[in-house]
mmCIF file of C-alpha atoms in Angstrom:
data_model
loop_
_atom_site.group_PDB
_atom_site.id
_atom_site.type_symbol
_atom_site.label_atom_id
_atom_site.label_comp_id
_atom_site.label_asym_id
_atom_site.label_seq_id
_atom_site.Cartn_x
_atom_site.Cartn_y
_atom_site.Cartn_z
ATOM 1 C CA UNK A 1 -71.218 57.074 -76.416
ATOM 2 C CA UNK A 2 -68.101 55.071 -75.647
ATOM 3 C CA UNK A 3 -64.784 56.134 -74.195
ATOM 4 C CA UNK A 4 -61.861 55.402 -71.874
ATOM 5 C CA UNK A 5 -61.443 56.784 -68.349
ATOM 6 C CA UNK A 6 -58.353 59.015 -68.226
ATOM 7 C CA UNK A 7 -58.753 60.510 -64.766
ATOM 8 C CA UNK A 8 -60.748 59.820 -61.620
ATOM 9 C CA UNK A 9 -61.247 62.099 -58.645
ATOM 10 C CA UNK A 10 -63.600 59.838 -56.745
ATOM 11 C CA UNK A 11 -66.943 61.213 -57.866
ATOM 12 C CA UNK A 12 -66.062 62.653 -61.303
ATOM 13 C CA UNK A 13 -64.391 60.833 -64.177
ATOM 14 C CA UNK A 14 -62.732 62.322 -67.261
ATOM 15 C CA UNK A 15 -63.693 60.111 -70.190
ATOM 16 C CA UNK A 16 -62.102 60.497 -73.615
ATOM 17 C CA UNK A 17 -63.788 59.220 -76.773
ATOM 18 C CA UNK A 18 -61.924 57.624 -79.667
ATOM 19 C CA UNK A 19 -62.234 60.952 -81.510
ATOM 20 C CA UNK A 20 -60.293 62.625 -78.686
ATOM 21 C CA UNK A 21 -63.189 64.528 -77.087
ATOM 22 C CA UNK A 22 -63.092 64.627 -73.277
ATOM 23 C CA UNK A 23 -66.192 64.691 -71.079
ATOM 24 C CA UNK A 24 -66.588 64.990 -67.317
ATOM 25 C CA UNK A 25 -68.805 62.098 -66.221
ATOM 26 C CA UNK A 26 -70.542 60.765 -63.136
ATOM 27 C CA UNK A 27 -71.775 57.268 -62.312
ATOM 28 C CA UNK A 28 -75.390 56.258 -62.587
ATOM 29 C CA UNK A 29 -76.447 54.290 -59.507
ATOM 30 C CA UNK A 30 -74.166 51.760 -57.876
ATOM 31 C CA UNK A 31 -71.686 49.589 -59.706
ATOM 32 C CA UNK A 32 -70.630 46.268 -58.345
ATOM 33 C CA UNK A 33 -67.706 44.637 -60.086
ATOM 34 C CA UNK A 34 -67.948 40.861 -59.922
ATOM 35 C CA UNK A 35 -65.611 39.334 -57.369
ATOM 36 C CA UNK A 36 -63.960 42.566 -56.165
ATOM 37 C CA UNK A 37 -64.822 44.476 -53.014
ATOM 38 C CA UNK A 38 -63.435 47.755 -54.252
ATOM 39 C CA UNK A 39 -63.381 51.265 -52.788
ATOM 40 C CA UNK A 40 -63.670 52.640 -56.332
ATOM 41 C CA UNK A 41 -66.077 51.134 -58.882
ATOM 42 C CA UNK A 42 -64.367 52.715 -61.908
ATOM 43 C CA UNK A 43 -60.627 53.044 -62.492
ATOM 44 C CA UNK A 44 -58.345 54.799 -64.950
ATOM 45 C CA UNK A 45 -58.145 52.672 -68.108
ATOM 46 C CA UNK A 46 -61.710 51.375 -67.822
ATOM 47 C CA UNK A 47 -63.678 51.360 -71.076
ATOM 48 C CA UNK A 48 -67.149 52.720 -70.442
ATOM 49 C CA UNK A 49 -70.414 53.610 -72.144
ATOM 50 C CA UNK A 50 -72.034 56.920 -71.199
ATOM 51 C CA UNK A 51 -74.851 59.278 -72.161
ATOM 52 C CA UNK A 52 -74.752 63.070 -72.208
ATOM 53 C CA UNK A 53 -77.113 65.010 -69.965
ATOM 54 C CA UNK A 54 -77.648 68.707 -69.516
ATOM 55 C CA UNK A 55 -78.096 70.665 -66.290
ATOM 56 C CA UNK A 56 -78.545 74.375 -66.916
ATOM 57 C CA UNK A 57 -75.676 75.528 -69.123
ATOM 58 C CA UNK A 58 -73.554 72.490 -68.350
ATOM 59 C CA UNK A 59 -73.274 69.242 -70.283
ATOM 60 C CA UNK A 60 -71.875 66.196 -68.513
ATOM 61 C CA UNK A 61 -71.809 62.460 -69.058
ATOM 62 C CA UNK A 62 -73.488 59.717 -67.071
ATOM 63 C CA UNK A 63 -71.659 56.370 -67.112
ATOM 64 C CA UNK A 64 -74.071 53.459 -67.254
ATOM 65 C CA UNK A 65 -71.828 50.548 -68.263
ATOM 66 C CA UNK A 66 -68.255 49.364 -67.660
ATOM 67 C CA UNK A 67 -67.079 46.972 -70.308
ATOM 68 C CA UNK A 68 -65.233 43.801 -69.260
ATOM 69 C CA UNK A 69 -61.694 44.415 -68.041
ATOM 70 C CA UNK A 70 -58.805 42.550 -69.655
ATOM 71 C CA UNK A 71 -56.897 42.965 -66.382
ATOM 72 C CA UNK A 72 -56.592 45.302 -63.433
ATOM 73 C CA UNK A 73 -54.046 46.203 -60.769
ATOM 74 C CA UNK A 74 -55.148 46.642 -57.171
ATOM 75 C CA UNK A 75 -53.736 48.143 -54.021
ATOM 76 C CA UNK A 76 -54.824 46.729 -50.670
ATOM 77 C CA UNK A 77 -56.857 49.093 -48.516
ATOM 78 C CA UNK A 78 -54.809 50.726 -45.761
ATOM 79 C CA UNK A 79 -57.178 49.529 -43.060
ATOM 80 C CA UNK A 80 -57.738 45.870 -42.265
ATOM 81 C CA UNK A 81 -60.948 45.516 -44.250
ATOM 82 C CA UNK A 82 -60.983 43.196 -47.240
ATOM 83 C CA UNK A 83 -61.516 46.149 -49.550
ATOM 84 C CA UNK A 84 -59.091 47.039 -52.293
ATOM 85 C CA UNK A 85 -58.475 50.089 -54.454
ATOM 86 C CA UNK A 86 -58.247 49.421 -58.191
ATOM 87 C CA UNK A 87 -55.253 51.466 -59.369
ATOM 88 C CA UNK A 88 -55.753 50.923 -63.091
ATOM 89 C CA UNK A 89 -57.487 48.664 -65.605
ATOM 90 C CA UNK A 90 -56.667 47.358 -69.091
ATOM 91 C CA UNK A 91 -52.923 47.866 -68.736
ATOM 92 C CA UNK A 92 -50.953 46.453 -71.677
ATOM 93 C CA UNK A 93 -47.602 46.342 -69.900
ATOM 94 C CA UNK A 94 -45.598 47.429 -66.891
ATOM 95 C CA UNK A 95 -41.928 48.401 -67.194
ATOM 96 C CA UNK A 96 -39.999 47.457 -64.049
ATOM 97 C CA UNK A 97 -36.827 49.527 -63.650
ATOM 98 C CA UNK A 98 -33.951 47.695 -61.977
ATOM 99 C CA UNK A 99 -30.645 49.121 -60.755
ATOM 100 C CA UNK A 100 -27.660 47.183 -59.437
ATOM 101 C CA UNK A 101 -26.776 49.869 -56.894
ATOM 102 C CA UNK A 102 -27.875 53.385 -55.894
ATOM 103 C CA UNK A 103 -30.403 51.911 -55.038
ATOM 104 C CA UNK A 104 -29.894 48.158 -55.139
ATOM 105 C CA UNK A 105 -32.829 46.185 -56.563
ATOM 106 C CA UNK A 106 -33.028 42.817 -54.782
ATOM 107 C CA UNK A 107 -34.050 39.674 -56.673
ATOM 108 C CA UNK A 108 -36.760 38.907 -54.075
ATOM 109 C CA UNK A 109 -38.229 42.299 -54.955
ATOM 110 C CA UNK A 110 -38.132 41.551 -58.712
ATOM 111 C CA UNK A 111 -39.664 38.103 -58.172
ATOM 112 C CA UNK A 112 -42.418 39.352 -55.868
ATOM 113 C CA UNK A 113 -43.255 41.999 -58.452
ATOM 114 C CA UNK A 114 -43.362 39.412 -61.259
ATOM 115 C CA UNK A 115 -45.573 37.046 -59.233
ATOM 116 C CA UNK A 116 -47.994 39.948 -58.769
ATOM 117 C CA UNK A 117 -48.071 40.972 -62.439
ATOM 118 C CA UNK A 118 -48.439 37.313 -63.499
ATOM 119 C CA UNK A 119 -51.438 37.064 -61.157
ATOM 120 C CA UNK A 120 -52.903 40.284 -62.610
ATOM 121 C CA UNK A 121 -52.188 39.025 -66.148
ATOM 122 C CA UNK A 122 -50.102 42.101 -66.983
ATOM 123 C CA UNK A 123 -47.049 41.744 -69.229
ATOM 124 C CA UNK A 124 -43.836 42.954 -67.571
ATOM 125 C CA UNK A 125 -40.692 44.229 -69.273
ATOM 126 C CA UNK A 126 -37.497 44.444 -67.181
ATOM 127 C CA UNK A 127 -35.410 47.573 -67.803
ATOM 128 C CA UNK A 128 -31.899 47.500 -66.335
ATOM 129 C CA UNK A 129 -31.234 51.230 -65.912
ATOM 130 C CA UNK A 130 -28.035 53.275 -65.356
ATOM 131 C CA UNK A 131 -25.872 50.972 -67.517
ATOM 132 C CA UNK A 132 -23.620 53.986 -68.213
ATOM 133 C CA UNK A 133 -22.491 53.968 -64.544
ATOM 134 C CA UNK A 134 -21.413 50.314 -64.198
ATOM 135 C CA UNK A 135 -17.912 48.851 -64.430
ATOM 136 C CA UNK A 136 -17.221 45.643 -66.383
ATOM 137 C CA UNK A 137 -17.833 43.384 -63.357
ATOM 138 C CA UNK A 138 -21.204 45.034 -62.662
ATOM 139 C CA UNK A 139 -22.182 44.817 -66.343
ATOM 140 C CA UNK A 140 -21.420 41.081 -66.219
ATOM 141 C CA UNK A 141 -23.819 40.765 -63.276
ATOM 142 C CA UNK A 142 -26.498 42.693 -65.207
ATOM 143 C CA UNK A 143 -26.019 40.387 -68.224
ATOM 144 C CA UNK A 144 -26.323 37.344 -65.957
ATOM 145 C CA UNK A 145 -29.572 38.638 -64.424
ATOM 146 C CA UNK A 146 -31.014 39.598 -67.820
ATOM 147 C CA UNK A 147 -30.201 36.134 -69.194
ATOM 148 C CA UNK A 148 -31.826 34.505 -66.145
ATOM 149 C CA UNK A 149 -35.116 36.344 -66.727
ATOM 150 C CA UNK A 150 -34.970 36.080 -70.535
ATOM 151 C CA UNK A 151 -34.735 32.310 -70.201
ATOM 152 C CA UNK A 152 -38.002 32.351 -68.236
ATOM 153 C CA UNK A 153 -39.653 34.404 -70.997
ATOM 154 C CA UNK A 154 -39.384 38.032 -69.882
ATOM 155 C CA UNK A 155 -38.198 40.802 -72.203
ATOM 156 C CA UNK A 156 -35.069 42.466 -70.745
ATOM 157 C CA UNK A 157 -33.298 45.592 -71.928
ATOM 158 C CA UNK A 158 -30.281 47.534 -70.656
ATOM 159 C CA UNK A 159 -30.859 51.296 -70.759
ATOM 160 C CA UNK A 160 -29.554 54.625 -69.537
ATOM 161 C CA UNK A 161 -32.425 57.059 -69.045
ATOM 162 C CA UNK A 162 -29.937 59.821 -68.288
ATOM 163 C CA UNK A 163 -27.795 59.298 -71.404
ATOM 164 C CA UNK A 164 -30.722 58.266 -73.622
ATOM 165 C CA UNK A 165 -29.285 54.797 -74.352
ATOM 166 C CA UNK A 166 -31.976 52.505 -75.840
ATOM 167 C CA UNK A 167 -34.771 54.953 -74.904
ATOM 168 C CA UNK A 168 -35.903 54.654 -78.556
ATOM 169 C CA UNK A 169 -36.325 50.889 -78.041
ATOM 170 C CA UNK A 170 -38.525 51.541 -74.984
ATOM 171 C CA UNK A 171 -40.627 53.936 -77.104
ATOM 172 C CA UNK A 172 -40.981 51.234 -79.764
ATOM 173 C CA UNK A 173 -42.290 48.797 -77.153
ATOM 174 C CA UNK A 174 -44.741 51.430 -75.899
ATOM 175 C CA UNK A 175 -46.197 52.328 -79.312
ATOM 176 C CA UNK A 176 -49.894 51.520 -79.595
ATOM 177 C CA UNK A 177 -50.073 50.456 -75.939
ATOM 178 C CA UNK A 178 -50.986 51.629 -72.432
ATOM 179 C CA UNK A 179 -47.982 51.348 -70.105
ATOM 180 C CA UNK A 180 -47.063 51.883 -66.476
ATOM 181 C CA UNK A 181 -43.606 52.276 -64.939
ATOM 182 C CA UNK A 182 -42.528 50.821 -61.605
ATOM 183 C CA UNK A 183 -39.430 50.415 -59.487
ATOM 184 C CA UNK A 184 -37.767 51.364 -56.224
ATOM 185 C CA UNK A 185 -37.550 55.033 -55.402
ATOM 186 C CA UNK A 186 -34.432 56.431 -57.081
ATOM 187 C CA UNK A 187 -34.155 53.958 -59.983
ATOM 188 C CA UNK A 188 -34.854 56.722 -62.521
ATOM 189 C CA UNK A 189 -38.555 56.421 -63.409
ATOM 190 C CA UNK A 190 -39.099 60.185 -63.745
ATOM 191 C CA UNK A 191 -35.847 60.603 -65.712
ATOM 192 C CA UNK A 192 -36.957 57.894 -68.140
ATOM 193 C CA UNK A 193 -40.489 59.249 -68.517
ATOM 194 C CA UNK A 194 -39.100 62.717 -69.223
ATOM 195 C CA UNK A 195 -36.626 61.278 -71.766
ATOM 196 C CA UNK A 196 -39.527 59.518 -73.493
ATOM 197 C CA UNK A 197 -41.876 62.512 -73.412
ATOM 198 C CA UNK A 198 -40.255 65.827 -72.355
ATOM 199 C CA UNK A 199 -43.629 67.626 -72.348
ATOM 200 C CA UNK A 200 -44.711 65.557 -69.321
ATOM 201 C CA UNK A 201 -41.913 67.073 -67.208
ATOM 202 C CA UNK A 202 -44.037 69.945 -65.949
ATOM 203 C CA UNK A 203 -46.954 67.667 -65.144
ATOM 204 C CA UNK A 204 -44.756 65.266 -63.187
ATOM 205 C CA UNK A 205 -43.355 68.141 -61.104
ATOM 206 C CA UNK A 206 -46.814 69.591 -60.493
ATOM 207 C CA UNK A 207 -48.246 66.244 -59.451
ATOM 208 C CA UNK A 208 -45.388 65.521 -57.049
ATOM 209 C CA UNK A 209 -45.606 68.974 -55.498
ATOM 210 C CA UNK A 210 -49.313 68.625 -54.950
ATOM 211 C CA UNK A 211 -48.795 65.217 -53.372
ATOM 212 C CA UNK A 212 -46.111 66.546 -51.000
ATOM 213 C CA UNK A 213 -48.535 69.131 -49.702
ATOM 214 C CA UNK A 214 -50.685 66.240 -48.517
ATOM 215 C CA UNK A 215 -53.866 67.687 -49.972
ATOM 216 C CA UNK A 216 -55.387 64.308 -50.743
ATOM 217 C CA UNK A 217 -55.697 61.264 -48.550
ATOM 218 C CA UNK A 218 -56.328 59.177 -51.663
ATOM 219 C CA UNK A 219 -54.057 59.578 -54.652
ATOM 220 C CA UNK A 220 -55.674 59.108 -58.029
ATOM 221 C CA UNK A 221 -54.046 57.736 -61.133
ATOM 222 C CA UNK A 222 -54.156 59.593 -64.427
ATOM 223 C CA UNK A 223 -53.583 58.527 -68.021
ATOM 224 C CA UNK A 224 -51.743 60.707 -70.541
ATOM 225 C CA UNK A 225 -51.675 60.492 -74.332
ATOM 226 C CA UNK A 226 -48.114 60.719 -75.612
ATOM 227 C CA UNK A 227 -46.956 62.285 -78.873
ATOM 228 C CA UNK A 228 -46.257 58.915 -80.539
ATOM 229 C CA UNK A 229 -49.449 56.836 -80.269
ATOM 230 C CA UNK A 230 -48.867 55.610 -76.733
ATOM 231 C CA UNK A 231 -50.458 56.118 -73.331
ATOM 232 C CA UNK A 232 -48.890 56.172 -69.912
ATOM 233 C CA UNK A 233 -50.680 55.750 -66.592
ATOM 234 C CA UNK A 234 -49.137 57.847 -63.848
ATOM 235 C CA UNK A 235 -49.870 56.886 -60.239
ATOM 236 C CA UNK A 236 -47.944 59.402 -58.121
ATOM 237 C CA UNK A 237 -47.411 58.620 -54.474
ATOM 238 C CA UNK A 238 -48.726 55.074 -54.616
ATOM 239 C CA UNK A 239 -46.182 52.824 -52.985
ATOM 240 C CA UNK A 240 -46.448 49.366 -54.328
ATOM 241 C CA UNK A 241 -49.410 47.158 -55.011
ATOM 242 C CA UNK A 242 -50.131 44.299 -52.670
ATOM 243 C CA UNK A 243 -49.703 40.669 -53.540
ATOM 244 C CA UNK A 244 -53.006 39.238 -54.604
ATOM 245 C CA UNK A 245 -54.498 37.005 -51.929
ATOM 246 C CA UNK A 246 -53.476 33.578 -53.113
ATOM 247 C CA UNK A 247 -53.266 30.105 -51.694
ATOM 248 C CA UNK A 248 -49.808 28.619 -51.098
ATOM 249 C CA UNK A 249 -50.563 25.999 -53.757
ATOM 250 C CA UNK A 250 -51.141 28.752 -56.339
ATOM 251 C CA UNK A 251 -47.912 30.711 -55.902
ATOM 252 C CA UNK A 252 -45.810 28.303 -57.974
ATOM 253 C CA UNK A 253 -48.214 28.814 -60.901
ATOM 254 C CA UNK A 254 -47.032 32.451 -61.130
ATOM 255 C CA UNK A 255 -43.423 31.324 -61.568
ATOM 256 C CA UNK A 256 -43.691 30.357 -65.277
ATOM 257 C CA UNK A 257 -40.686 27.997 -65.183
ATOM 258 C CA UNK A 258 -42.194 26.132 -62.169
ATOM 259 C CA UNK A 259 -45.623 25.999 -63.793
ATOM 260 C CA UNK A 260 -44.108 24.395 -66.907
ATOM 261 C CA UNK A 261 -42.696 21.549 -64.752
ATOM 262 C CA UNK A 262 -45.725 21.101 -62.482
ATOM 263 C CA UNK A 263 -47.297 18.304 -64.563
ATOM 264 C CA UNK A 264 -44.182 16.177 -63.973
ATOM 265 C CA UNK A 265 -44.460 16.382 -60.171
ATOM 266 C CA UNK A 266 -45.796 13.239 -58.450
ATOM 267 C CA UNK A 267 -48.489 15.230 -56.621
ATOM 268 C CA UNK A 268 -50.678 17.704 -58.475
ATOM 269 C CA UNK A 269 -50.793 19.974 -55.397
ATOM 270 C CA UNK A 270 -47.003 19.796 -54.971
ATOM 271 C CA UNK A 271 -45.560 22.774 -53.074
ATOM 272 C CA UNK A 272 -42.049 22.015 -54.402
ATOM 273 C CA UNK A 273 -40.614 21.970 -50.867
ATOM 274 C CA UNK A 274 -40.567 18.571 -49.095
ATOM 275 C CA UNK A 275 -42.582 16.394 -51.472
ATOM 276 C CA UNK A 276 -40.999 13.338 -53.100
ATOM 277 C CA UNK A 277 -40.499 13.164 -56.884
ATOM 278 C CA UNK A 278 -40.824 16.911 -57.357
ATOM 279 C CA UNK A 279 -39.912 18.038 -60.886
ATOM 280 C CA UNK A 280 -39.017 21.580 -59.761
ATOM 281 C CA UNK A 281 -36.493 20.380 -57.163
ATOM 282 C CA UNK A 282 -35.080 17.925 -59.708
ATOM 283 C CA UNK A 283 -34.617 20.805 -62.197
ATOM 284 C CA UNK A 284 -33.087 22.908 -59.427
ATOM 285 C CA UNK A 285 -30.477 20.266 -58.665
ATOM 286 C CA UNK A 286 -29.670 20.026 -62.387
ATOM 287 C CA UNK A 287 -29.226 23.838 -62.505
ATOM 288 C CA UNK A 288 -32.143 24.141 -64.928
ATOM 289 C CA UNK A 289 -34.021 26.422 -62.514
ATOM 290 C CA UNK A 290 -32.464 29.452 -60.822
ATOM 291 C CA UNK A 291 -31.604 29.165 -57.117
ATOM 292 C CA UNK A 292 -32.388 32.853 -56.549
ATOM 293 C CA UNK A 293 -35.883 32.340 -58.008
ATOM 294 C CA UNK A 294 -36.410 29.252 -55.830
ATOM 295 C CA UNK A 295 -35.254 31.183 -52.748
ATOM 296 C CA UNK A 296 -37.742 33.977 -53.577
ATOM 297 C CA UNK A 297 -40.468 31.364 -54.007
ATOM 298 C CA UNK A 298 -39.758 29.900 -50.545
ATOM 299 C CA UNK A 299 -39.860 33.384 -48.978
ATOM 300 C CA UNK A 300 -43.209 34.188 -50.600
ATOM 301 C CA UNK A 301 -44.731 30.808 -49.664
ATOM 302 C CA UNK A 302 -43.600 31.181 -46.044
ATOM 303 C CA UNK A 303 -44.964 34.742 -45.865
ATOM 304 C CA UNK A 304 -41.496 36.196 -45.367
ATOM 305 C CA UNK A 305 -42.161 38.821 -48.007
ATOM 306 C CA UNK A 306 -43.532 40.995 -45.203
ATOM 307 C CA UNK A 307 -39.936 41.632 -44.149
ATOM 308 C CA UNK A 308 -39.480 43.539 -47.401
ATOM 309 C CA UNK A 309 -41.936 46.282 -46.516
ATOM 310 C CA UNK A 310 -39.029 48.754 -46.509
ATOM 311 C CA UNK A 311 -38.207 47.680 -50.025
ATOM 312 C CA UNK A 312 -41.518 48.724 -51.575
ATOM 313 C CA UNK A 313 -41.802 49.647 -55.205
ATOM 314 C CA UNK A 314 -43.520 52.731 -56.533
ATOM 315 C CA UNK A 315 -45.795 52.847 -59.517
ATOM 316 C CA UNK A 316 -45.584 55.749 -61.903
#
């Protein structure tokens, strides 16, 4: 039988078949995923093959194969080991919620997030929330930011989760897909999710309450089917996902506008900092590349992103 993992509690996995039947499953033997030292062999979103077995009156599934992942999102292990925790697999898109104030979303934060999703090969949509609260000057700033990221190739949309503005457009983008939501604490993720699917309200409250009680040292993601042919992966309590370990020379490849210019640099391993005849710096001076993006790039390359630990994003 084949199905998709909707929930994981460490040793048991809830697997749903295409027909909508759910089975509690265990793993057969040990799974090693190529190239990842992971604390969890199977993640929410994984597509698996399983067989049913009976023990007494109970029927349960035994997972014997994980099909190839299109992508996955990891969180670094809390301790210093090289191990990671796979938060979710086969994610079609992540919606990053951005607010101009209350709280302020910094461009370094947006850019670090985008570098990470580019590295994970996950499409990101930028949602500029709370547009009902901004004055004309602030709306101009939002339009400027949206244009900056649109030019690079990202889909941007101004919304008000509270007022319901453009929530229907978000639903359209979600239809037929598996989505996650991310953003700083307070940007309105829960408000938006509840506007999209009011029936999830109770679940969100229950999950948060359980997490506050500190019952689990590890927090597990869960996938929900929505009423309009869409799925959402909820990862309560998980603050951020770490930058993938990458070489300095690689970082520029996850800035799409830098990657497009790379072939015109004199050196193929150009870091776009001090090298002569650098196409990125040339574009920067001609205002064809954004200074805020370049500044973020320099901070990531120099390892300065660690100073933004306080500015972590939450997945939901």
